[in-house]
Short mmCIF file of C-alpha atoms in Angstrom, two decimals:
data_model
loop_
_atom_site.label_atom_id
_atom_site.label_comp_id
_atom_site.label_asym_id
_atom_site.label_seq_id
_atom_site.Cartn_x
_atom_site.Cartn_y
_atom_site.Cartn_z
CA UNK A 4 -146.28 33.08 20.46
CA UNK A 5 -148.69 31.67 22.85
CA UNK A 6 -152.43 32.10 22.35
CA UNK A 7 -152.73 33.84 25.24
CA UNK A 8 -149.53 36.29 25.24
CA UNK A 9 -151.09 37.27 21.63
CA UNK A 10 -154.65 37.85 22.99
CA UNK A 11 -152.93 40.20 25.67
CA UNK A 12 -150.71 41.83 22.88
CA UNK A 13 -154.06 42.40 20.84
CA UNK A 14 -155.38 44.19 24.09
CA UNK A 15 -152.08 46.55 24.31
CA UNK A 16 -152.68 47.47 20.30
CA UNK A 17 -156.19 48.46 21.48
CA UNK A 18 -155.54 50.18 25.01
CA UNK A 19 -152.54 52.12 22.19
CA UNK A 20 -155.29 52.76 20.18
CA UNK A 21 -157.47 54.43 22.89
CA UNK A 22 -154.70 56.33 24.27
CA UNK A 23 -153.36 57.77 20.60
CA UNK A 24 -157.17 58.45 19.92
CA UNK A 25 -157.51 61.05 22.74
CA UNK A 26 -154.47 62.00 22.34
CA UNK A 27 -155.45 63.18 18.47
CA UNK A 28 -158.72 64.61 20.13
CA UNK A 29 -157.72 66.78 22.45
CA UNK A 30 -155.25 68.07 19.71
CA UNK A 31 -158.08 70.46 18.68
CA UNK A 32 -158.20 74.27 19.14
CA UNK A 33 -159.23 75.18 22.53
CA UNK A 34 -159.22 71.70 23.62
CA UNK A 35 -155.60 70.73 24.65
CA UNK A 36 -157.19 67.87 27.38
CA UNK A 37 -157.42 64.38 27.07
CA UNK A 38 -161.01 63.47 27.50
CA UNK A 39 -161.19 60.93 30.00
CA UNK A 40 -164.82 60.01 30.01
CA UNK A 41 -164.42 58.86 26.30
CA UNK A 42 -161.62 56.92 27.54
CA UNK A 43 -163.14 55.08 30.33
CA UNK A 44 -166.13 54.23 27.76
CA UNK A 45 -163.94 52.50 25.28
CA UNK A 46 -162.03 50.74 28.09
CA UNK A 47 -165.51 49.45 29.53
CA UNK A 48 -166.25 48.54 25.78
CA UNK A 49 -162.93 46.46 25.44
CA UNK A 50 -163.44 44.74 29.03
CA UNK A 51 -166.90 43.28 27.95
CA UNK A 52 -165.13 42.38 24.56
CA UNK A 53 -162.46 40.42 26.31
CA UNK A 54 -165.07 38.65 28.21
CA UNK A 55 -167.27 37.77 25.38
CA UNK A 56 -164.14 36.69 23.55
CA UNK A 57 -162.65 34.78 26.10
CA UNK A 58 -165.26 32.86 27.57
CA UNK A 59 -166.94 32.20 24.05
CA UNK A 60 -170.28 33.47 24.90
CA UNK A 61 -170.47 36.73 22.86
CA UNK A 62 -171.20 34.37 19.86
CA UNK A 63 -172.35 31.13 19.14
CA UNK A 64 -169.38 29.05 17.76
CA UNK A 65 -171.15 27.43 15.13
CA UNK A 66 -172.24 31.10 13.37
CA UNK A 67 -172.47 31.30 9.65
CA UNK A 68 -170.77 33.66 7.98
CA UNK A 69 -173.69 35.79 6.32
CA UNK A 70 -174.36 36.37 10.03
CA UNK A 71 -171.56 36.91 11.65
CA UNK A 72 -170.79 39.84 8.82
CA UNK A 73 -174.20 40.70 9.70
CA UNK A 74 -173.23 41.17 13.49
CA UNK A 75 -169.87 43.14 12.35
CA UNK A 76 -171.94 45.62 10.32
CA UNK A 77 -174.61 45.32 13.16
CA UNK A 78 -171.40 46.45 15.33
CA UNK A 79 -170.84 49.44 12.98
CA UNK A 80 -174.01 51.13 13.05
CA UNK A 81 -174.16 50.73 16.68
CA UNK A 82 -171.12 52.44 17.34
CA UNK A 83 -172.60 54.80 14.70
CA UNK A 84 -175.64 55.21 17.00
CA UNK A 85 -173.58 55.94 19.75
CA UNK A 86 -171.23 58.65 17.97
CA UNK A 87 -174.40 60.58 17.14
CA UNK A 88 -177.01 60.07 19.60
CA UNK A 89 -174.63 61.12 22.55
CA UNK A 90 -173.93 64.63 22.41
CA UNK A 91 -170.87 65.04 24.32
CA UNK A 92 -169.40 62.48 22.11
CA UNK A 93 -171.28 63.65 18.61
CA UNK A 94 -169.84 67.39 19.80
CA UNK A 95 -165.87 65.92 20.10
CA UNK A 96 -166.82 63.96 16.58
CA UNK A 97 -167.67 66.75 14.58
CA UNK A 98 -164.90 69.25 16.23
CA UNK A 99 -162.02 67.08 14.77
CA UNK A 100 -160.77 69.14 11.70
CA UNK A 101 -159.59 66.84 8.75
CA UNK A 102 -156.13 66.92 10.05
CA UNK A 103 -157.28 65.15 13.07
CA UNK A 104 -159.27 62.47 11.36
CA UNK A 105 -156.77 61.46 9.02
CA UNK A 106 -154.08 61.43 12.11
CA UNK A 107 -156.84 59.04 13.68
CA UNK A 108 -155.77 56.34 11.02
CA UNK A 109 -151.98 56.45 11.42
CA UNK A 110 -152.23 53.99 14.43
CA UNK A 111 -153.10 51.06 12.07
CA UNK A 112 -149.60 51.06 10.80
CA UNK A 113 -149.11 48.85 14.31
CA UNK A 114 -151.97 46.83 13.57
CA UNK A 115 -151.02 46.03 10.44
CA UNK A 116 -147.49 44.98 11.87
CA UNK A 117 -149.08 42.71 14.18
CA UNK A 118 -151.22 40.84 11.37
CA UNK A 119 -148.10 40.52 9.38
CA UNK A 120 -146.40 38.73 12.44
CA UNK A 121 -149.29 36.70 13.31
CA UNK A 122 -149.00 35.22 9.66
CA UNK A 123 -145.49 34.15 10.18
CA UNK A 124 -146.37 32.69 13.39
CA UNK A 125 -148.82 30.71 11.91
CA UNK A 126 -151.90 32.58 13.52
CA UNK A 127 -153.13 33.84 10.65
CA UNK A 128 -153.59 32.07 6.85
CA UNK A 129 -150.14 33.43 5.51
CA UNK A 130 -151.86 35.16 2.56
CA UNK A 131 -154.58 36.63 4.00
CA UNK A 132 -152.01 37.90 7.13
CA UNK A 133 -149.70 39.66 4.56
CA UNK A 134 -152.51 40.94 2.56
CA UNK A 135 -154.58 42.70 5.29
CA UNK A 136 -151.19 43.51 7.27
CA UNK A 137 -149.41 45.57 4.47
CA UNK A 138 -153.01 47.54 3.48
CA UNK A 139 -153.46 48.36 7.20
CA UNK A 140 -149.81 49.37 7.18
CA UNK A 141 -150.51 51.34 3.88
CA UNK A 142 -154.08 53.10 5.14
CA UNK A 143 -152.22 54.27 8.29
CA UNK A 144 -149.38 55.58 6.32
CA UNK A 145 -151.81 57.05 3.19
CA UNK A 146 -153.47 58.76 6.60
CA UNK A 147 -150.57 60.32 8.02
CA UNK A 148 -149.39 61.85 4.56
CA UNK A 149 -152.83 62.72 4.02
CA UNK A 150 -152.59 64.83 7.59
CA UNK A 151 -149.32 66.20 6.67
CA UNK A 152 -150.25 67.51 3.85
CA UNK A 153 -153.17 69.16 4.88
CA UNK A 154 -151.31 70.85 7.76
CA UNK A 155 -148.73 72.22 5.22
CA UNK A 156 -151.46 73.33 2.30
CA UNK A 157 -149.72 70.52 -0.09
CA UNK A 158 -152.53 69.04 -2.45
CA UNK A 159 -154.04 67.61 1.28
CA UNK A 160 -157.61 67.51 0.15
CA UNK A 161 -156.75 64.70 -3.08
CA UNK A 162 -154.62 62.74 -0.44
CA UNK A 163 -157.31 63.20 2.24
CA UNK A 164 -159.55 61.64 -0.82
CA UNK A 165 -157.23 58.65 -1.39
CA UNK A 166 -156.51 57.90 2.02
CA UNK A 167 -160.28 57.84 2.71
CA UNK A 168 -161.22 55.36 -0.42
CA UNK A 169 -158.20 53.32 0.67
CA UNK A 170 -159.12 52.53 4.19
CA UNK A 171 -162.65 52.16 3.46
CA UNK A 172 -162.25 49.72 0.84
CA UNK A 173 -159.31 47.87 3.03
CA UNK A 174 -161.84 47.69 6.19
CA UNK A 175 -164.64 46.56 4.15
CA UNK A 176 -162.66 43.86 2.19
CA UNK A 177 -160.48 42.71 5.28
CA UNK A 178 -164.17 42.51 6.77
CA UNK A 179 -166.04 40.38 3.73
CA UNK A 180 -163.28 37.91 3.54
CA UNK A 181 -162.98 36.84 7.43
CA UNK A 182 -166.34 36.67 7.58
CA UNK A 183 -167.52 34.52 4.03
CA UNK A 184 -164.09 32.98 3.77
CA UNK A 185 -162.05 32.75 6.82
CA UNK A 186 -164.64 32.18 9.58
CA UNK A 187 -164.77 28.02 9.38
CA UNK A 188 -160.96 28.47 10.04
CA UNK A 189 -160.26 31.56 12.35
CA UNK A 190 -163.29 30.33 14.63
CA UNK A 191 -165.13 34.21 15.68
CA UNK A 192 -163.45 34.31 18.82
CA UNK A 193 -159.84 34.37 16.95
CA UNK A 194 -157.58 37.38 18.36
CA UNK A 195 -158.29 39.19 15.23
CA UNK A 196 -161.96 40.16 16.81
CA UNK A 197 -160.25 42.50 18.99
CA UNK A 198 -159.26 44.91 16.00
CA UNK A 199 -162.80 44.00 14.28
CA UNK A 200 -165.30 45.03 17.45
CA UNK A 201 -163.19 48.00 18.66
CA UNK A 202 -160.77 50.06 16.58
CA UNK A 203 -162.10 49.16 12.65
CA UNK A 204 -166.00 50.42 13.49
CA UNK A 205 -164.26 53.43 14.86
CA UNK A 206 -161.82 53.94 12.18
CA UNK A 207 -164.33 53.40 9.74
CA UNK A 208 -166.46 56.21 10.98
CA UNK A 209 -163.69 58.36 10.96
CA UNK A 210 -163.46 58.02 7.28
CA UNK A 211 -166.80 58.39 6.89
CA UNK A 212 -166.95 62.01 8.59
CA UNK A 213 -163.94 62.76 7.04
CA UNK A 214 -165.81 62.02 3.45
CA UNK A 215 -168.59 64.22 4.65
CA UNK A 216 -166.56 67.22 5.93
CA UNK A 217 -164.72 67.09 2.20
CA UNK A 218 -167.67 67.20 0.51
CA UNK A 219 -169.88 69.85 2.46
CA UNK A 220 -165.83 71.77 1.90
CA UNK A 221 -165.92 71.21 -1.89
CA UNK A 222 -170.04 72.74 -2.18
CA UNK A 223 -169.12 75.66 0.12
CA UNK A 224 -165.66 76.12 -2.12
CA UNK A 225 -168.49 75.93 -4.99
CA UNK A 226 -170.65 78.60 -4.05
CA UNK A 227 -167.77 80.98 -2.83
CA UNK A 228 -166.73 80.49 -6.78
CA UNK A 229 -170.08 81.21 -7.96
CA UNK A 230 -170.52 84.37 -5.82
#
């Protein structure tokens, strides 16, 4: 596979992405539309990715790795900072139920498919490509059980646990290692950056509202106990 015909394939796994997110949004009660305004926002946010990425000026090439793991965490908290601080957005965030925000994950599965080919194409170090393309495979799956389960009232809130540990610890790993060990070789405008600067933050903050909503369930299950 070309460079280029796997830069444009990392573009379709994103554009999927955006699509199956809204689509999972406007799955919520007294929703049922796809909100397009969120849509056209990532899009934008993808466009000036592309450009950074493809005319090599969204980072300077010789950047260490501290700092470019820096900039990916940088990344996080300001997609963080936009999640929150923009209230039509922060409102469709908090709306999602747990069944929605484990659904969110299951799109990785295609991610992780396309880091598993891009190892045995050469594209990627061959460990490192099966490695991070069978957990990404595994967090979407954990994710979609995880939703199942809570839709059918079958021990979802432990799997909603596990699923959200899992994909946490693979983002943060996958993360740590391109960044401190994988940089020198990958260069930072490698077609994995597509998945790092656009889905991951998101998914990660998924997981991370997902933890909250089980916890503020589990001291509200505590005091209905107690009463």
């Amino acid at each position: 596979m070309s460079e280029i015909t796997s830069v444009w394939f990392a573009i379709g796994l994103d554009i999927a992405m955006i699509i199956y997110t809204l689509w999972v949004i406007s799955l919520g009660k007294g929703n049922g539309k796809l909100p397009v305004d969120i849509g056209i926002g990532m899009l934008v946010w993808l466009a000036v990715l592309h450009l950074g990425l493809s005319t090599k000026s969204i980072f300077s090439a010789d950047v260490s790795g501290i700092t470019f793991l820096a900039i990916v965490f940088l990344a996080v908290g300001a997609v963080g900072a936009m999640l929150f601080l923009v209230p039509q957005i922060r409102e469709q965030l908090l709306a999602l139920d747990q069944q929605q925000l484990m659904l969110m994950q299951g799109i990785r599965v295609f991610f992780g498919a396309n880091f598993l080919m891009m190892a045995s194409l050469g594209s990627l170090p061959k460990t490192f490509g099966i490695l991070d393309g069978w957990t990404h495979i595994a967090a979407g799956f954990f994710g979609l059980i995880a939703a199942f389960a809570l839709a059918r009232g079958a021990d979802g809130i432990r799997r909603a646990w596990f699923a959200n540990i899992f994909g946490v610890a693979d983002i943060l790993i996958v993360a740590s290692t391109l960044s401190l060990v994988l940089l020198p070789t990958l260069t930072p405008y490698h077609t994995m950056m597509y998945a790092v600067f656009l889905p991951a933050p998101l998914w990660l903050w998924f997981h991370i509202v997902s933890i909250w909503k089980l916890i503020e369930n589990r001291h509200v299950v505590s005091q209905e106990v107690s009463a």
